[in-house]
mmCIF file of C-alpha atoms and ligand atoms in Angstrom:
data_model
loop_
_atom_site.group_PDB
_atom_site.id
_atom_site.type_symbol
_atom_site.label_atom_id
_atom_site.label_comp_id
_atom_site.label_asym_id
_atom_site.label_seq_id
_atom_site.Cartn_x
_atom_site.Cartn_y
_atom_site.Cartn_z
ATOM 1 C CA MET U 1 -0.254 -0.376 -0.062
ATOM 2 C CA THR U 2 1.194 3.207 -0.849
ATOM 3 C CA ARG U 3 -0.031 6.505 1.773
ATOM 4 C CA VAL U 4 -0.048 9.472 -0.369
ATOM 5 C CA LEU U 5 -0.652 13.036 1.173
ATOM 6 C CA PHE U 6 -2.223 16.071 -1.130
ATOM 7 C CA VAL U 7 -0.952 19.080 1.198
ATOM 8 C CA CYS U 8 -1.979 23.128 0.555
ATOM 9 C CA LEU U 9 -2.672 26.107 2.765
ATOM 10 C CA GLY U 10 -6.808 25.584 3.835
ATOM 11 C CA ASN U 11 -7.543 21.453 2.750
ATOM 12 C CA ILE U 12 -10.988 23.593 0.918
ATOM 13 C CA CYS U 13 -9.534 24.031 -2.191
ATOM 14 C CA ARG U 14 -6.367 22.923 -3.909
ATOM 15 C CA SER U 15 -5.512 20.162 -2.087
ATOM 16 C CA PRO U 16 -9.366 18.271 -2.057
ATOM 17 C CA MET U 17 -8.800 18.699 -5.555
ATOM 18 C CA ALA U 18 -6.812 16.392 -5.699
ATOM 19 C CA GLU U 19 -7.212 13.523 -2.899
ATOM 20 C CA PHE U 20 -9.851 13.372 -5.070
ATOM 21 C CA ALA U 21 -8.509 13.164 -8.325
ATOM 22 C CA PHE U 22 -5.751 10.961 -7.766
ATOM 23 C CA ARG U 23 -7.980 8.407 -6.353
ATOM 24 C CA GLN U 24 -10.266 8.661 -9.117
ATOM 25 C CA LEU U 25 -7.705 8.398 -11.815
ATOM 26 C CA ALA U 26 -5.701 5.514 -10.054
ATOM 27 C CA GLU U 27 -9.323 3.431 -9.834
ATOM 28 C CA ALA U 28 -9.635 4.237 -13.261
ATOM 29 C CA ALA U 29 -6.412 2.639 -13.946
ATOM 30 C CA GLY U 30 -7.939 -1.083 -11.784
ATOM 31 C CA ARG U 31 -4.484 0.772 -9.065
ATOM 32 C CA GLY U 32 -7.697 2.002 -7.027
ATOM 33 C CA GLY U 33 -5.967 -0.507 -3.704
ATOM 34 C CA GLU U 34 -2.346 0.209 -4.043
ATOM 35 C CA PHE U 35 -3.479 3.717 -2.709
ATOM 36 C CA ALA U 36 -3.998 5.221 0.627
ATOM 37 C CA VAL U 37 -4.982 9.107 -0.404
ATOM 38 C CA ALA U 38 -5.599 11.598 1.759
ATOM 39 C CA SER U 39 -5.370 15.688 1.878
ATOM 40 C CA ALA U 40 -4.543 18.399 5.190
ATOM 41 C CA ALA U 41 -3.989 21.746 5.168
ATOM 42 C CA THR U 42 -0.746 23.295 6.455
ATOM 43 C CA SER U 43 -2.678 26.337 8.092
ATOM 44 C CA SER U 44 -5.393 25.910 10.975
ATOM 45 C CA TRP U 45 -7.256 27.979 9.460
ATOM 46 C CA GLU U 46 -10.226 25.593 7.864
ATOM 47 C CA VAL U 47 -10.128 23.047 9.766
ATOM 48 C CA GLY U 48 -13.493 21.845 10.141
ATOM 49 C CA ASN U 49 -14.837 23.107 7.084
ATOM 50 C CA PRO U 50 -15.540 21.220 4.331
ATOM 51 C CA VAL U 51 -14.246 21.461 0.654
ATOM 52 C CA TYR U 52 -15.204 25.205 -0.584
ATOM 53 C CA PRO U 53 -18.955 25.575 -2.508
ATOM 54 C CA PRO U 54 -17.129 25.972 -5.990
ATOM 55 C CA ALA U 55 -14.677 23.455 -6.188
ATOM 56 C CA ALA U 56 -17.097 21.405 -5.075
ATOM 57 C CA ARG U 57 -18.871 21.786 -7.552
ATOM 58 C CA LEU U 58 -16.996 21.564 -9.890
ATOM 59 C CA LEU U 59 -15.435 17.819 -8.384
ATOM 60 C CA ARG U 60 -19.312 17.323 -8.772
ATOM 61 C CA ARG U 61 -18.904 18.049 -12.426
ATOM 62 C CA GLN U 62 -16.179 15.873 -12.175
ATOM 63 C CA GLY U 63 -18.313 12.531 -10.799
ATOM 64 C CA ILE U 64 -17.016 12.882 -7.570
ATOM 65 C CA ASP U 65 -18.931 13.576 -4.275
ATOM 66 C CA PRO U 66 -16.053 15.483 -2.046
ATOM 67 C CA ALA U 67 -19.748 15.806 0.680
ATOM 68 C CA GLY U 68 -17.525 13.974 3.597
ATOM 69 C CA LYS U 69 -14.727 15.474 3.858
ATOM 70 C CA ARG U 70 -13.163 17.984 5.906
ATOM 71 C CA SER U 71 -9.947 20.642 6.515
ATOM 72 C CA VAL U 72 -7.986 18.650 8.869
ATOM 73 C CA GLN U 73 -3.688 20.645 9.896
ATOM 74 C CA LEU U 74 -0.883 18.475 8.127
ATOM 75 C CA THR U 75 1.770 17.202 11.839
ATOM 76 C CA ARG U 76 4.687 16.915 12.528
ATOM 77 C CA ALA U 77 3.787 12.871 12.428
ATOM 78 C CA ASP U 78 2.226 13.058 9.702
ATOM 79 C CA GLY U 79 6.105 12.931 8.408
ATOM 80 C CA ALA U 80 6.484 9.187 8.903
ATOM 81 C CA LEU U 81 2.582 7.901 8.325
ATOM 82 C CA TYR U 82 3.157 8.719 4.562
ATOM 83 C CA ASP U 83 5.319 7.735 1.371
ATOM 84 C CA HIS U 84 4.697 11.273 -0.733
ATOM 85 C CA ILE U 85 3.978 14.308 1.044
ATOM 86 C CA VAL U 86 2.986 16.664 -2.468
ATOM 87 C CA GLY U 87 3.115 20.103 -1.545
ATOM 88 C CA MET U 88 0.756 22.693 -4.473
ATOM 89 C CA ASP U 89 2.859 25.433 -4.906
ATOM 90 C CA ALA U 90 6.574 26.691 -2.863
ATOM 91 C CA SER U 91 4.931 28.402 -0.270
ATOM 92 C CA ASN U 92 2.978 25.060 1.017
ATOM 93 C CA LEU U 93 6.848 23.500 1.201
ATOM 94 C CA ARG U 94 8.010 25.919 2.949
ATOM 95 C CA ASP U 95 5.300 25.812 6.386
ATOM 96 C CA ILE U 96 5.083 21.456 5.637
ATOM 97 C CA ARG U 97 8.798 21.455 6.484
ATOM 98 C CA ARG U 98 8.428 23.134 9.107
ATOM 99 C CA ILE U 99 5.251 21.842 10.496
ATOM 100 C CA LEU U 100 7.363 18.257 10.367
ATOM 101 C CA GLY U 101 10.606 19.458 11.757
ATOM 102 C CA PRO U 102 14.344 18.564 11.550
ATOM 103 C CA ASP U 103 14.044 15.954 9.393
ATOM 104 C CA ALA U 104 11.333 15.944 6.769
ATOM 105 C CA PRO U 105 11.309 12.916 4.912
ATOM 106 C CA ALA U 106 12.973 13.587 0.988
ATOM 107 C CA ARG U 107 9.491 12.395 0.053
ATOM 108 C CA VAL U 108 7.921 16.321 -0.010
ATOM 109 C CA SER U 109 7.265 16.850 -2.722
ATOM 110 C CA ARG U 110 5.695 19.417 -5.691
ATOM 111 C CA LEU U 111 2.871 18.382 -7.589
ATOM 112 C CA LEU U 112 3.768 19.811 -11.101
ATOM 113 C CA ASP U 113 7.497 18.501 -10.731
ATOM 114 C CA TRP U 114 5.760 14.880 -11.497
ATOM 115 C CA ALA U 115 4.506 16.365 -14.465
ATOM 116 C CA GLY U 116 8.212 18.010 -15.261
ATOM 117 C CA GLU U 117 6.943 21.059 -14.695
ATOM 118 C CA ASP U 118 8.954 23.690 -12.214
ATOM 119 C CA ALA U 119 5.610 25.152 -11.553
ATOM 120 C CA ASP U 120 2.908 25.944 -8.572
ATOM 121 C CA VAL U 121 -0.493 25.045 -8.833
ATOM 122 C CA ALA U 122 -2.037 28.495 -9.090
ATOM 123 C CA ASP U 123 -4.991 29.462 -5.848
ATOM 124 C CA PRO U 124 -7.889 29.174 -6.995
ATOM 125 C CA TRP U 125 -9.024 30.591 -3.299
ATOM 126 C CA TYR U 126 -7.287 34.205 -4.392
ATOM 127 C CA THR U 127 -6.758 33.998 -8.464
ATOM 128 C CA GLY U 128 -10.753 32.473 -8.541
ATOM 129 C CA ASP U 129 -9.944 30.514 -11.782
ATOM 130 C CA PHE U 130 -10.643 26.471 -10.080
ATOM 131 C CA ASP U 131 -10.527 25.266 -13.214
ATOM 132 C CA THR U 132 -7.324 25.680 -14.599
ATOM 133 C CA ALA U 133 -6.746 24.738 -11.060
ATOM 134 C CA TRP U 134 -8.514 20.869 -11.695
ATOM 135 C CA ARG U 135 -6.636 21.109 -14.906
ATOM 136 C CA ASP U 136 -2.689 21.521 -13.376
ATOM 137 C CA VAL U 137 -3.897 19.032 -10.336
ATOM 138 C CA THR U 138 -5.042 16.158 -12.212
ATOM 139 C CA ARG U 139 -1.938 16.922 -14.734
ATOM 140 C CA GLY U 140 -0.207 16.474 -11.636
ATOM 141 C CA CYS U 141 -1.740 13.204 -10.113
ATOM 142 C CA ALA U 142 -1.306 11.132 -13.720
ATOM 143 C CA ALA U 143 2.089 12.142 -13.743
ATOM 144 C CA LEU U 144 2.330 11.026 -10.199
ATOM 145 C CA LEU U 145 0.640 8.154 -10.592
ATOM 146 C CA ALA U 146 2.280 6.748 -13.348
ATOM 147 C CA ARG U 147 5.762 7.268 -11.305
ATOM 148 C CA LEU U 148 4.406 4.807 -8.776
HETATM 149 P P1 4NP J 201 -6.061 26.546 -0.384
HETATM 150 O O1 4NP J 201 -6.771 27.155 -1.166
HETATM 151 O O2 4NP J 201 -4.705 26.092 0.019
HETATM 152 O O3 4NP J 201 -5.798 25.389 -2.461
HETATM 153 O O4 4NP J 201 -7.228 25.387 -0.341
HETATM 154 C C1 4NP J 201 -7.384 28.015 0.430
HETATM 155 C C2 4NP J 201 -8.489 28.282 1.266
HETATM 156 C C3 4NP J 201 -8.566 29.372 1.867
HETATM 157 C C4 4NP J 201 -7.506 29.765 2.610
HETATM 158 C C5 4NP J 201 -6.844 30.322 1.625
HETATM 159 C C6 4NP J 201 -6.298 29.224 1.163
HETATM 160 N N1 4NP J 201 -7.376 30.858 3.078
HETATM 161 O O5 4NP J 201 -7.511 32.153 3.047
HETATM 162 O O6 4NP J 201 -8.825 30.680 4.381
#
């Protein structure tokens, strides 16, 4: 079982999109049973809150029901629990390493690096562009899946 944790700032937009996208891609490839997938926030700002409504609407259009997901914050213990801890942008990576501490695992990566792109997944909370975030997230998740 490969354990994958997707991480963003609030855990209500990009990292839930990535969690659900990766699971959907793995299942479509007949590989759903190989992975345990989850998502978390670097901040505590949205803890307990559901997926942000525009992101939830987008996911439902993709045939995904995000109803049960609530924001949780990344903890130091997560560093030992996951094979891959995948942030969405450079700021996430700094925060992830701060939370995980001096022994932050080499298993921390940025999503679009898996697609060979030196790029962040821009935060739709600020850009309002959920469609671009979804395309970036699915491209990164497909590349990650192909490498695992
Ligand atoms: P996310 O987006 O990191 O993709 O979940 C955000 C969600 C909420 C906030 C910031 C970013 N916020 O400031 O509450």
